[in-house]
């Protein structure tokens, strides 16, 4: 793949020679990475620290060549620290591939003190750092604003003093929110974990960092480019966490408590309109911000045009719908997940078909042209009648939205159906994923039953790819070999060929776990005790 220099508006570069150099690596496409506020936050935060610089790397920038930084075309191994930002489990093989292309040994044990520190952070690896345990020197658990600077200071001191590997790891292990996999040993019993122990300085579990947001500058677009998704707007983070407690949701269960950024700081950040007038409001539950209407009003008064992402149904008041419409947005995304009340109770995401239809009608009447519904297939306990209810709901929404009498033009309805994936730190961490054959059969049924309906589009995720994600979500460190193979020959053949000593890798995804099973991700802690999660899982099953 050819190296294509993106068109960007960058802050001035820091001097190479005098700083501790951090390579921020997003192991995915530039276009996707630059739409992620995490990269922008890390970039401006690290470059704002005295004595540190950060440059960016994206997977597609280097293809099969040694990776070079976007900013100054420097090779990866010239940096003091390589920091991977990991948001999705399927990106894990790219970590290994990136290191190997940079002539850096991928396994921690094979590296020397002359190599950069290899670290990672981000939602998926924070939830379960174990699949990449053999490859990472340490993992930052949680949100970087609390404890991230201390980690960088520590890495710089260790580099300046030339502290050798084992002593360096012991130093890192004393920091809050930092997990050092090489200081932890696991004992296995067939597929299960018998126990794990850690070095005396490394006290487990590692608590995830969840800072109070009062006084913290809201993350916002730091680098403008025309080559990324949402490139026409300045993204600003309004809220973190979620008040919902949906039992399947990684984000809702690992980013709590719900927190909001200071309204004045939001207005200040959102009214820097020199580059973009459109303001992308970011936050899973942005509509839950108590000062939202006032902040939006002030942004509009300053000449900004707010734009909104997917929204939770129960927060879609008339005021907020009006805001969305007034902002000029033509698309609305809602995530009912299922058309079945039984499954809605099981996943703990209340469903009101009546409200969904009312919102669909109001959205159509207000001029929204595209409505997207997110749904799941393979929720534990699902049967044919639940799929029928999903179809029934789709027909009703289609009628309410597309053929609304007050419309001037026909609308477009998209159903995005993804397989249910059991995630760590959620009550459904004990559940097995439905096998891909079942998911394919559901998708085929949906396709045949929705075929030919005007202005309705069905989008389905790949069942196999979802299973791969599920494997990596709940894997332990024995999956390292699988990920390594996937980095060389691709995940499909790797998964097909790989049988662990005592079980096939797909068992990580498909097998329902026992109540007392020790999980690899229990080396970290995201705030919900196992007893609470188990109780919620039992409640879910009681609804089925
Ligand atoms: S699914 Fe949405 S509403 Fe539910 S917990 Fe997750 S982010 Fe919150």
Short mmCIF file of C-alpha atoms and ligand atoms in Angstrom, two decimals:
data_model
loop_
_atom_site.label_atom_id
_atom_site.label_comp_id
_atom_site.label_asym_id
_atom_site.label_seq_id
_atom_site.Cartn_x
_atom_site.Cartn_y
_atom_site.Cartn_z
CA UNK A 1 0.00 0.00 0.00
CA UNK A 2 1.32 3.43 -0.92
CA UNK A 3 2.20 5.86 1.84
CA UNK A 4 -0.23 8.73 1.47
CA UNK A 5 0.51 11.88 3.37
CA UNK A 6 -2.75 13.13 4.84
CA UNK A 7 -3.65 16.79 4.52
CA UNK A 8 -3.60 18.03 8.08
CA UNK A 9 -3.52 21.20 10.11
CA UNK A 10 -1.04 20.41 12.88
CA UNK A 11 0.11 22.34 15.93
CA UNK A 12 3.87 23.18 15.73
CA UNK A 13 6.09 20.09 16.13
CA UNK A 14 8.21 19.74 19.24
CA UNK A 15 11.97 19.38 19.01
CA UNK A 16 13.04 15.80 18.41
CA UNK A 17 16.36 15.75 20.26
CA UNK A 18 15.44 16.99 23.72
CA UNK A 19 12.26 15.14 24.48
CA UNK A 20 11.09 11.69 25.59
CA UNK A 21 9.50 10.41 22.39
CA UNK A 22 6.19 8.59 22.44
CA UNK A 23 4.91 6.84 19.32
CA UNK A 24 1.10 6.78 19.46
CA UNK A 25 0.05 3.80 17.38
CA UNK A 26 -3.49 3.26 16.22
CA UNK A 27 -3.40 -0.20 14.62
CA UNK A 28 -6.14 0.58 12.16
CA UNK A 29 -6.84 2.90 9.25
CA UNK A 30 -5.99 6.62 9.45
CA UNK A 31 -9.54 7.51 8.49
CA UNK A 32 -11.00 5.60 11.44
CA UNK A 33 -8.27 6.48 13.92
CA UNK A 34 -8.52 10.21 13.37
CA UNK A 35 -12.27 10.06 14.05
CA UNK A 36 -11.45 8.79 17.53
CA UNK A 37 -11.15 11.49 20.18
CA UNK A 38 -8.79 9.30 22.24
CA UNK A 39 -5.94 9.87 19.77
CA UNK A 40 -6.56 13.63 19.79
CA UNK A 41 -6.61 13.73 23.59
CA UNK A 42 -3.38 11.74 23.94
CA UNK A 43 -1.66 13.76 21.22
CA UNK A 44 -2.42 17.14 22.75
CA UNK A 45 -1.92 16.00 26.33
CA UNK A 46 1.51 14.41 25.76
CA UNK A 47 2.74 17.20 23.51
CA UNK A 48 1.56 19.65 26.20
CA UNK A 49 3.90 18.08 28.78
CA UNK A 50 7.36 19.56 29.21
CA UNK A 51 10.03 17.15 28.01
CA UNK A 52 7.71 14.86 26.01
CA UNK A 53 6.64 14.63 22.40
CA UNK A 54 4.09 12.40 20.70
CA UNK A 55 3.84 11.46 17.02
CA UNK A 56 1.24 9.24 15.35
CA UNK A 57 1.36 5.98 13.42
CA UNK A 58 -1.52 4.25 11.65
CA UNK A 59 -1.54 0.73 10.30
CA UNK A 60 -2.46 1.60 6.73
CA UNK A 61 0.28 4.23 6.51
CA UNK A 62 2.97 1.60 6.35
CA UNK A 63 1.30 -1.44 4.75
CA UNK A 64 4.11 -3.99 4.53
CA UNK A 65 6.89 -1.46 4.99
CA UNK A 66 8.56 -0.38 8.25
CA UNK A 67 6.18 2.07 9.94
CA UNK A 68 7.01 5.78 9.80
CA UNK A 69 5.42 8.54 11.84
CA UNK A 70 2.88 10.81 10.18
CA UNK A 71 4.57 13.92 11.56
CA UNK A 72 8.22 13.45 10.61
CA UNK A 73 8.61 10.07 8.87
CA UNK A 74 10.69 8.68 11.73
CA UNK A 75 10.88 4.87 12.15
CA UNK A 76 8.98 3.38 15.07
CA UNK A 77 12.03 1.98 16.79
CA UNK A 78 13.57 5.46 17.11
CA UNK A 79 10.96 6.32 19.73
CA UNK A 80 11.48 5.75 23.47
CA UNK A 81 8.01 4.35 24.00
CA UNK A 82 5.50 2.75 21.63
CA UNK A 83 1.94 3.25 22.94
CA UNK A 84 -0.84 1.28 21.25
CA UNK A 85 -4.36 2.63 21.46
CA UNK A 86 -6.60 -0.45 21.42
CA UNK A 87 -10.33 0.04 21.03
CA UNK A 88 -11.30 -3.22 19.31
CA UNK A 89 -10.12 -6.76 19.97
CA UNK A 90 -9.71 -7.65 16.25
CA UNK A 91 -6.91 -5.04 16.12
CA UNK A 92 -4.64 -7.20 18.33
CA UNK A 93 -2.81 -9.05 15.51
CA UNK A 94 -1.90 -5.63 14.07
CA UNK A 95 0.05 -4.89 17.26
CA UNK A 96 2.35 -7.81 16.55
CA UNK A 97 2.56 -7.03 12.85
CA UNK A 98 3.44 -3.40 13.52
CA UNK A 99 6.27 -4.34 15.90
CA UNK A 100 7.67 -6.92 13.51
CA UNK A 101 7.59 -4.51 10.57
CA UNK A 102 9.53 -2.08 12.77
CA UNK A 103 12.14 -4.79 13.53
CA UNK A 104 11.12 -4.79 17.19
CA UNK A 105 10.74 -8.24 18.73
CA UNK A 106 7.06 -8.72 19.45
CA UNK A 107 7.43 -10.81 22.64
CA UNK A 108 8.46 -9.00 25.81
CA UNK A 109 10.89 -11.79 26.74
CA UNK A 110 12.78 -11.41 23.47
CA UNK A 111 13.29 -7.65 23.73
CA UNK A 112 16.34 -6.01 25.26
CA UNK A 113 16.89 -2.81 27.24
CA UNK A 114 17.83 -1.10 23.96
CA UNK A 115 14.26 -1.49 22.67
CA UNK A 116 11.49 1.05 23.30
CA UNK A 117 8.93 0.38 26.02
CA UNK A 118 5.86 -1.24 24.45
CA UNK A 119 2.69 -0.22 26.24
CA UNK A 120 -1.05 -0.09 25.49
CA UNK A 121 -4.29 1.41 26.70
CA UNK A 122 -7.86 1.77 25.46
CA UNK A 123 -11.26 0.23 26.18
CA UNK A 124 -10.78 -3.34 24.94
CA UNK A 125 -7.32 -3.94 26.40
CA UNK A 126 -8.33 -2.23 29.67
CA UNK A 127 -11.25 -4.63 30.02
CA UNK A 128 -9.04 -7.69 29.48
CA UNK A 129 -5.29 -7.13 29.06
CA UNK A 130 -4.43 -10.84 29.06
CA UNK A 131 -4.64 -11.78 25.34
CA UNK A 132 -1.61 -9.55 24.66
CA UNK A 133 0.15 -10.37 27.95
CA UNK A 134 3.21 -11.86 26.23
CA UNK A 135 3.74 -8.81 24.04
CA UNK A 136 3.21 -5.72 26.20
CA UNK A 137 5.53 -4.31 28.88
CA UNK A 138 2.58 -2.75 30.62
CA UNK A 139 -1.04 -1.77 30.10
CA UNK A 140 -2.66 1.43 31.34
CA UNK A 141 -6.09 0.53 32.74
CA UNK A 142 -8.81 3.15 32.38
CA UNK A 143 -8.77 6.81 31.44
CA UNK A 144 -5.40 8.43 30.82
CA UNK A 145 -6.18 11.76 32.55
CA UNK A 146 -5.73 10.08 35.94
CA UNK A 147 -2.29 8.53 36.29
CA UNK A 148 -1.21 8.71 32.64
CA UNK A 149 1.28 11.53 33.22
CA UNK A 150 2.87 9.58 36.12
CA UNK A 151 3.31 6.57 33.85
CA UNK A 152 5.09 8.70 31.24
CA UNK A 153 7.32 10.32 33.90
CA UNK A 154 8.24 6.90 35.20
CA UNK A 155 9.04 5.59 31.70
CA UNK A 156 11.22 8.63 31.04
CA UNK A 157 13.13 8.19 34.30
CA UNK A 158 13.66 4.50 33.64
CA UNK A 159 14.98 5.33 30.15
CA UNK A 160 17.26 8.14 31.38
CA UNK A 161 18.69 5.98 34.17
CA UNK A 162 19.03 2.95 31.91
CA UNK A 163 17.15 0.83 34.46
CA UNK A 164 17.30 -2.81 33.29
CA UNK A 165 14.16 -4.77 32.37
CA UNK A 166 13.24 -6.59 35.59
CA UNK A 167 13.87 -3.58 37.82
CA UNK A 168 12.01 -1.37 35.36
CA UNK A 169 8.98 -3.67 35.45
CA UNK A 170 9.01 -3.65 39.26
CA UNK A 171 9.01 0.18 39.19
CA UNK A 172 6.10 0.25 36.75
CA UNK A 173 4.19 -2.23 38.89
CA UNK A 174 4.09 0.27 41.78
CA UNK A 175 2.15 2.83 39.75
CA UNK A 176 -1.63 3.04 40.13
CA UNK A 177 -3.69 1.85 37.13
CA UNK A 178 -0.70 0.12 35.50
CA UNK A 179 -0.77 -3.62 34.83
CA UNK A 180 2.53 -5.42 34.21
CA UNK A 181 1.73 -8.85 32.70
CA UNK A 182 5.24 -10.30 33.08
CA UNK A 183 4.93 -10.03 36.88
CA UNK A 184 1.85 -12.26 36.91
CA UNK A 185 1.81 -16.05 36.60
CA UNK A 186 -1.22 -18.13 35.69
CA UNK A 187 -1.83 -21.79 36.46
CA UNK A 188 -4.25 -23.50 34.09
CA UNK A 189 -6.46 -26.52 34.43
CA UNK A 190 -7.59 -27.53 30.94
CA UNK A 191 -9.63 -24.66 29.51
CA UNK A 192 -10.03 -23.07 32.94
CA UNK A 193 -7.73 -20.98 35.10
CA UNK A 194 -6.73 -22.71 38.35
CA UNK A 195 -5.20 -19.59 39.92
CA UNK A 196 -2.99 -16.59 39.32
CA UNK A 197 -0.30 -15.01 41.44
CA UNK A 198 1.71 -11.82 41.13
CA UNK A 199 5.07 -10.41 42.18
CA UNK A 200 4.87 -8.93 45.71
CA UNK A 201 5.08 -5.33 44.44
CA UNK A 202 2.27 -5.81 41.99
CA UNK A 203 -0.94 -5.79 43.98
CA UNK A 204 -3.89 -7.13 42.03
CA UNK A 205 -6.47 -6.35 40.85
CA UNK A 206 -5.39 -3.11 39.19
CA UNK A 207 -8.09 -0.47 39.61
CA UNK A 208 -9.22 1.28 36.43
CA UNK A 209 -8.63 5.04 36.39
CA UNK A 210 -11.92 6.97 36.31
CA UNK A 211 -11.17 10.62 37.06
CA UNK A 212 -13.68 13.22 38.18
CA UNK A 213 -14.13 15.47 35.19
CA UNK A 214 -14.60 18.75 37.09
CA UNK A 215 -11.97 21.18 35.83
CA UNK A 216 -10.66 18.78 33.17
CA UNK A 217 -10.48 20.25 29.68
CA UNK A 218 -12.97 18.30 27.49
CA UNK A 219 -11.09 16.29 24.83
CA UNK A 220 -11.61 17.82 21.41
CA UNK A 221 -10.21 17.68 17.90
CA UNK A 222 -6.52 18.60 18.06
CA UNK A 223 -5.59 17.93 14.43
CA UNK A 224 -7.80 18.83 11.49
CA UNK A 225 -7.76 16.72 8.38
CA UNK A 226 -9.99 16.23 5.37
CA UNK A 227 -9.25 12.50 5.28
CA UNK A 228 -11.12 11.21 8.34
CA UNK A 229 -14.67 10.35 9.23
CA UNK A 230 -16.40 13.37 10.79
CA UNK A 231 -13.67 15.56 9.28
CA UNK A 232 -16.18 18.32 8.65
CA UNK A 233 -16.63 18.93 12.37
CA UNK A 234 -14.80 19.72 15.58
CA UNK A 235 -15.48 16.83 17.95
CA UNK A 236 -15.96 17.71 21.62
CA UNK A 237 -16.55 15.17 24.42
CA UNK A 238 -19.54 16.17 26.58
CA UNK A 239 -19.98 13.17 28.89
CA UNK A 240 -18.34 9.91 29.96
CA UNK A 241 -19.88 6.70 31.20
CA UNK A 242 -23.54 5.86 31.08
CA UNK A 243 -26.39 5.73 33.55
CA UNK A 244 -27.83 2.74 31.71
CA UNK A 245 -26.99 -0.67 33.10
CA UNK A 246 -27.54 -2.82 30.05
CA UNK A 247 -26.24 -6.24 30.97
CA UNK A 248 -24.42 -6.91 27.69
CA UNK A 249 -22.65 -3.57 27.30
CA UNK A 250 -18.90 -3.28 27.86
CA UNK A 251 -18.94 0.46 27.75
CA UNK A 252 -21.86 0.87 30.15
CA UNK A 253 -20.29 -1.54 32.64
CA UNK A 254 -16.70 -0.32 32.52
CA UNK A 255 -16.86 3.44 32.11
CA UNK A 256 -19.16 4.32 34.97
CA UNK A 257 -20.03 6.34 36.91
CA UNK A 258 -21.74 8.72 34.55
CA UNK A 259 -19.76 11.99 34.51
CA UNK A 260 -20.15 15.28 32.67
CA UNK A 261 -17.68 17.94 31.55
CA UNK A 262 -18.02 21.44 32.93
CA UNK A 263 -20.57 23.49 30.88
CA UNK A 264 -18.33 26.58 30.67
CA UNK A 265 -15.36 24.51 29.49
CA UNK A 266 -17.62 22.84 26.93
CA UNK A 267 -18.75 26.20 25.59
CA UNK A 268 -15.14 27.45 25.52
CA UNK A 269 -13.97 24.39 23.62
CA UNK A 270 -16.97 24.32 21.27
CA UNK A 271 -16.71 27.94 20.24
CA UNK A 272 -13.19 27.71 18.82
CA UNK A 273 -14.65 27.93 15.37
CA UNK A 274 -11.61 28.97 13.33
CA UNK A 275 -11.32 25.55 11.63
CA UNK A 276 -14.82 24.09 11.81
CA UNK A 277 -18.22 25.60 12.64
CA UNK A 278 -19.88 22.23 13.02
CA UNK A 279 -19.48 20.79 16.54
CA UNK A 280 -19.74 17.02 16.93
CA UNK A 281 -21.17 16.31 20.38
CA UNK A 282 -19.48 13.13 21.73
CA UNK A 283 -20.58 10.99 24.67
CA UNK A 284 -22.67 7.84 24.95
CA UNK A 285 -25.21 9.64 27.08
CA UNK A 286 -24.66 13.24 25.98
CA UNK A 287 -28.40 13.81 26.25
CA UNK A 288 -28.08 13.13 29.99
CA UNK A 289 -25.87 16.21 30.49
CA UNK A 290 -27.95 18.43 32.80
CA UNK A 291 -26.69 21.62 31.11
CA UNK A 292 -27.05 20.35 27.52
CA UNK A 293 -29.76 22.71 26.31
CA UNK A 294 -27.98 25.77 27.72
CA UNK A 295 -24.57 24.74 26.32
CA UNK A 296 -26.06 24.09 22.89
CA UNK A 297 -27.86 27.44 22.95
CA UNK A 298 -24.57 29.22 23.72
CA UNK A 299 -22.75 27.34 20.96
CA UNK A 300 -25.42 28.34 18.45
CA UNK A 301 -25.27 31.97 19.63
CA UNK A 302 -21.52 31.94 18.95
CA UNK A 303 -22.07 30.76 15.40
CA UNK A 304 -21.45 27.02 15.94
CA UNK A 305 -23.66 24.26 14.52
CA UNK A 306 -24.01 21.29 16.88
CA UNK A 307 -24.28 17.78 15.48
CA UNK A 308 -25.39 14.70 17.41
CA UNK A 309 -24.63 10.98 17.36
CA UNK A 310 -26.73 8.02 18.43
CA UNK A 311 -29.14 8.73 21.24
CA UNK A 312 -30.91 6.72 23.94
CA UNK A 313 -34.61 6.51 23.42
CA UNK A 314 -35.67 7.58 26.90
CA UNK A 315 -33.64 10.78 26.61
CA UNK A 316 -35.19 11.77 23.33
CA UNK A 317 -37.48 14.46 24.70
CA UNK A 318 -39.26 16.86 22.36
CA UNK A 319 -36.68 19.53 23.29
CA UNK A 320 -33.77 17.30 22.30
CA UNK A 321 -35.45 16.15 19.11
CA UNK A 322 -35.99 19.79 18.20
CA UNK A 323 -32.31 20.49 18.94
CA UNK A 324 -31.29 17.66 16.64
CA UNK A 325 -33.54 18.85 13.85
CA UNK A 326 -32.54 22.51 14.28
CA UNK A 327 -28.89 21.47 14.02
CA UNK A 328 -29.60 20.50 10.42
CA UNK A 329 -29.00 16.80 11.03
CA UNK A 330 -30.88 14.49 8.71
CA UNK A 331 -30.07 11.16 10.41
CA UNK A 332 -31.06 9.69 13.73
CA UNK A 333 -29.71 6.50 15.32
CA UNK A 334 -31.55 4.56 18.01
CA UNK A 335 -30.50 1.30 19.64
CA UNK A 336 -33.50 -0.73 20.87
CA UNK A 337 -31.34 -3.93 20.46
CA UNK A 338 -34.38 -6.22 20.25
CA UNK A 339 -38.07 -6.24 19.40
CA UNK A 340 -38.88 -8.64 22.24
CA UNK A 341 -39.90 -7.44 25.69
CA UNK A 342 -38.63 -10.70 27.18
CA UNK A 343 -35.13 -10.14 25.78
CA UNK A 344 -35.25 -6.43 26.60
CA UNK A 345 -35.84 -7.37 30.25
CA UNK A 346 -33.04 -9.93 30.08
CA UNK A 347 -30.51 -7.41 28.79
CA UNK A 348 -31.96 -4.74 31.11
CA UNK A 349 -32.59 -2.23 28.37
CA UNK A 350 -36.23 -1.21 28.60
CA UNK A 351 -38.13 -1.38 25.34
CA UNK A 352 -41.22 0.58 24.53
CA UNK A 353 -42.42 -0.10 21.00
CA UNK A 354 -45.00 2.61 21.53
CA UNK A 355 -42.32 5.19 22.31
CA UNK A 356 -40.17 3.98 19.42
CA UNK A 357 -43.08 4.48 17.05
CA UNK A 358 -43.90 7.90 18.46
CA UNK A 359 -40.26 8.98 18.10
CA UNK A 360 -40.15 7.59 14.54
CA UNK A 361 -43.26 9.57 13.63
CA UNK A 362 -41.99 12.74 15.25
CA UNK A 363 -38.58 12.35 13.60
CA UNK A 364 -40.24 11.94 10.20
CA UNK A 365 -42.51 14.92 10.77
CA UNK A 366 -39.50 17.01 11.83
CA UNK A 367 -37.65 16.26 8.59
CA UNK A 368 -35.22 13.50 9.67
CA UNK A 369 -34.53 11.56 6.47
CA UNK A 370 -32.54 8.56 7.73
CA UNK A 371 -33.34 6.46 10.74
CA UNK A 372 -30.98 3.68 11.84
CA UNK A 373 -31.92 1.03 14.40
CA UNK A 374 -29.22 -1.04 16.12
CA UNK A 375 -30.31 -4.59 16.95
CA UNK A 376 -28.70 -7.77 18.23
CA UNK A 377 -29.08 -11.41 17.18
CA UNK A 378 -28.19 -14.36 19.39
CA UNK A 379 -29.01 -12.82 22.77
CA UNK A 380 -28.99 -15.77 25.24
CA UNK A 381 -32.49 -17.20 25.45
CA UNK A 382 -33.52 -15.93 22.02
CA UNK A 383 -35.87 -18.12 20.00
CA UNK A 384 -37.89 -17.90 16.80
CA UNK A 385 -40.66 -15.88 18.41
CA UNK A 386 -38.13 -13.16 19.35
CA UNK A 387 -36.98 -12.90 15.74
CA UNK A 388 -40.62 -12.61 14.68
CA UNK A 389 -41.03 -9.75 17.16
CA UNK A 390 -37.96 -8.05 15.69
CA UNK A 391 -39.48 -8.31 12.23
CA UNK A 392 -42.79 -7.04 13.50
CA UNK A 393 -41.10 -4.04 15.09
CA UNK A 394 -39.18 -3.33 11.87
CA UNK A 395 -42.42 -3.30 9.88
CA UNK A 396 -44.12 -0.98 12.36
CA UNK A 397 -41.21 1.47 12.47
CA UNK A 398 -41.00 1.36 8.68
CA UNK A 399 -44.65 2.32 8.42
CA UNK A 400 -44.40 5.05 11.08
CA UNK A 401 -41.22 6.56 9.68
CA UNK A 402 -41.28 6.08 5.91
CA UNK A 403 -44.94 6.64 5.20
CA UNK A 404 -45.51 9.43 7.63
CA UNK A 405 -48.14 11.76 6.18
CA UNK A 406 -46.31 14.96 7.11
CA UNK A 407 -43.23 14.07 5.09
CA UNK A 408 -42.24 15.99 1.99
CA UNK A 409 -39.76 13.27 0.87
CA UNK A 410 -39.61 9.56 1.59
CA UNK A 411 -37.24 8.51 4.35
CA UNK A 412 -34.76 5.66 4.60
CA UNK A 413 -34.72 3.07 7.38
CA UNK A 414 -31.59 1.02 8.13
CA UNK A 415 -31.59 -2.00 10.43
CA UNK A 416 -28.06 -2.77 11.66
CA UNK A 417 -28.04 -6.22 13.21
CA UNK A 418 -24.94 -7.44 15.06
CA UNK A 419 -24.38 -10.71 16.87
CA UNK A 420 -24.45 -10.61 20.67
CA UNK A 421 -20.86 -10.91 22.00
CA UNK A 422 -20.24 -11.74 25.67
CA UNK A 423 -17.84 -9.17 27.10
CA UNK A 424 -15.71 -9.15 30.25
CA UNK A 425 -16.92 -7.13 33.23
CA UNK A 426 -20.55 -7.41 32.15
CA UNK A 427 -23.18 -9.69 33.72
CA UNK A 428 -23.16 -11.64 30.43
CA UNK A 429 -19.46 -12.49 30.85
CA UNK A 430 -20.65 -15.98 31.87
CA UNK A 431 -22.80 -16.48 28.75
CA UNK A 432 -21.74 -18.33 25.62
CA UNK A 433 -22.01 -16.68 22.24
CA UNK A 434 -24.45 -18.27 19.79
CA UNK A 435 -22.54 -20.22 17.17
CA UNK A 436 -22.01 -18.54 13.79
CA UNK A 437 -24.26 -21.05 11.99
CA UNK A 438 -27.22 -19.99 14.14
CA UNK A 439 -26.43 -16.30 13.59
CA UNK A 440 -26.17 -16.85 9.81
CA UNK A 441 -29.54 -18.61 9.83
CA UNK A 442 -31.13 -15.64 11.65
CA UNK A 443 -29.58 -13.19 9.19
CA UNK A 444 -30.82 -15.24 6.24
CA UNK A 445 -34.32 -15.30 7.69
CA UNK A 446 -34.26 -11.53 8.19
CA UNK A 447 -32.99 -11.01 4.64
CA UNK A 448 -35.66 -13.16 3.09
CA UNK A 449 -38.48 -11.63 5.14
CA UNK A 450 -37.40 -8.02 4.59
CA UNK A 451 -36.52 -8.42 0.92
CA UNK A 452 -38.20 -6.02 -1.45
CA UNK A 453 -39.47 -3.62 1.20
CA UNK A 454 -38.99 -0.14 -0.17
CA UNK A 455 -36.54 2.21 1.54
CA UNK A 456 -35.50 -0.38 4.05
CA UNK A 457 -31.91 -1.60 4.22
CA UNK A 458 -30.66 -4.50 6.32
CA UNK A 459 -27.01 -4.47 7.38
CA UNK A 460 -25.56 -7.44 9.20
CA UNK A 461 -22.13 -7.99 10.73
CA UNK A 462 -20.14 -11.08 9.76
CA UNK A 463 -20.94 -13.94 12.19
CA UNK A 464 -17.40 -15.33 11.86
CA UNK A 465 -15.73 -11.99 12.47
CA UNK A 466 -17.94 -11.46 15.48
CA UNK A 467 -16.88 -14.84 16.83
CA UNK A 468 -13.24 -13.83 16.36
CA UNK A 469 -13.95 -10.71 18.39
CA UNK A 470 -15.64 -12.86 21.04
CA UNK A 471 -12.64 -15.21 21.18
CA UNK A 472 -10.26 -12.32 21.85
CA UNK A 473 -12.65 -10.62 24.28
CA UNK A 474 -12.57 -13.50 26.77
CA UNK A 475 -9.19 -15.08 25.97
CA UNK A 476 -6.31 -15.58 28.38
CA UNK A 477 -2.58 -15.32 27.65
CA UNK A 478 -2.53 -18.71 25.95
CA UNK A 479 -4.16 -16.99 22.97
CA UNK A 480 -0.85 -15.20 22.29
CA UNK A 481 0.22 -17.85 19.78
CA UNK A 482 -3.14 -17.60 18.00
CA UNK A 483 -2.85 -13.81 17.71
CA UNK A 484 0.74 -14.17 16.48
CA UNK A 485 -0.37 -16.65 13.80
CA UNK A 486 -3.27 -14.37 12.84
CA UNK A 487 -0.78 -11.52 12.35
CA UNK A 488 1.01 -13.66 9.75
CA UNK A 489 -1.67 -15.60 7.90
CA UNK A 490 -4.90 -13.81 8.86
CA UNK A 491 -7.40 -14.64 11.58
CA UNK A 492 -9.60 -17.04 9.60
CA UNK A 493 -6.91 -19.66 8.85
CA UNK A 494 -5.32 -19.04 12.26
CA UNK A 495 -8.58 -19.80 14.03
CA UNK A 496 -9.25 -22.82 11.85
CA UNK A 497 -5.84 -24.37 12.47
CA UNK A 498 -5.41 -23.53 16.09
CA UNK A 499 -6.27 -26.04 18.72
CA UNK A 500 -4.96 -25.16 22.15
CA UNK A 501 -3.27 -27.97 24.11
CA UNK A 502 -6.54 -28.76 25.78
CA UNK A 503 -9.32 -27.01 23.86
CA UNK A 504 -10.15 -25.27 20.57
CA UNK A 505 -9.79 -21.49 20.65
CA UNK A 506 -13.43 -20.98 19.64
CA UNK A 507 -14.34 -22.23 23.13
CA UNK A 508 -13.26 -18.84 24.45
CA UNK A 509 -16.27 -17.47 22.59
CA UNK A 510 -18.83 -20.24 22.63
CA UNK A 511 -18.59 -21.95 26.01
CA UNK A 512 -20.85 -20.84 28.80
CA UNK A 513 -18.77 -20.32 31.95
CA UNK A 514 -19.38 -21.73 35.39
CA UNK A 515 -20.25 -19.49 38.31
CA UNK A 516 -16.99 -20.02 40.17
CA UNK A 517 -14.67 -19.83 37.17
CA UNK A 518 -11.71 -17.54 37.54
CA UNK A 519 -11.53 -15.11 34.63
CA UNK A 520 -8.25 -13.82 33.15
CA UNK A 521 -9.57 -10.25 33.27
CA UNK A 522 -9.88 -10.38 37.06
CA UNK A 523 -6.31 -9.08 37.23
CA UNK A 524 -7.98 -5.67 36.76
CA UNK A 525 -11.06 -4.15 38.35
CA UNK A 526 -13.69 -1.89 36.79
CA UNK A 527 -15.89 -1.24 39.79
CA UNK A 528 -18.47 -4.06 39.75
CA UNK A 529 -17.83 -6.97 42.07
CA UNK A 530 -18.23 -10.49 40.71
CA UNK A 531 -21.14 -11.22 43.11
CA UNK A 532 -23.07 -8.25 41.76
CA UNK A 533 -22.41 -9.23 38.15
CA UNK A 534 -23.45 -12.84 38.87
CA UNK A 535 -26.65 -11.65 40.54
CA UNK A 536 -27.44 -9.57 37.45
CA UNK A 537 -26.71 -12.54 35.20
CA UNK A 538 -29.09 -14.69 37.23
CA UNK A 539 -31.73 -11.97 36.98
CA UNK A 540 -31.24 -11.94 33.22
CA UNK A 541 -31.75 -15.69 33.06
CA UNK A 542 -34.85 -15.41 35.26
CA UNK A 543 -36.45 -13.26 32.56
CA UNK A 544 -36.04 -15.92 29.89
S1 LIG B 1 -26.05 0.05 25.63
FE1 LIG B 1 -26.01 2.29 25.62
S2 LIG B 1 -27.44 2.85 27.24
FE2 LIG B 1 -26.92 0.72 27.59
S3 LIG B 1 -25.21 0.78 29.04
FE3 LIG B 1 -24.36 0.69 26.96
S4 LIG B 1 -23.97 2.80 26.43
FE4 LIG B 1 -25.38 2.81 28.16
#
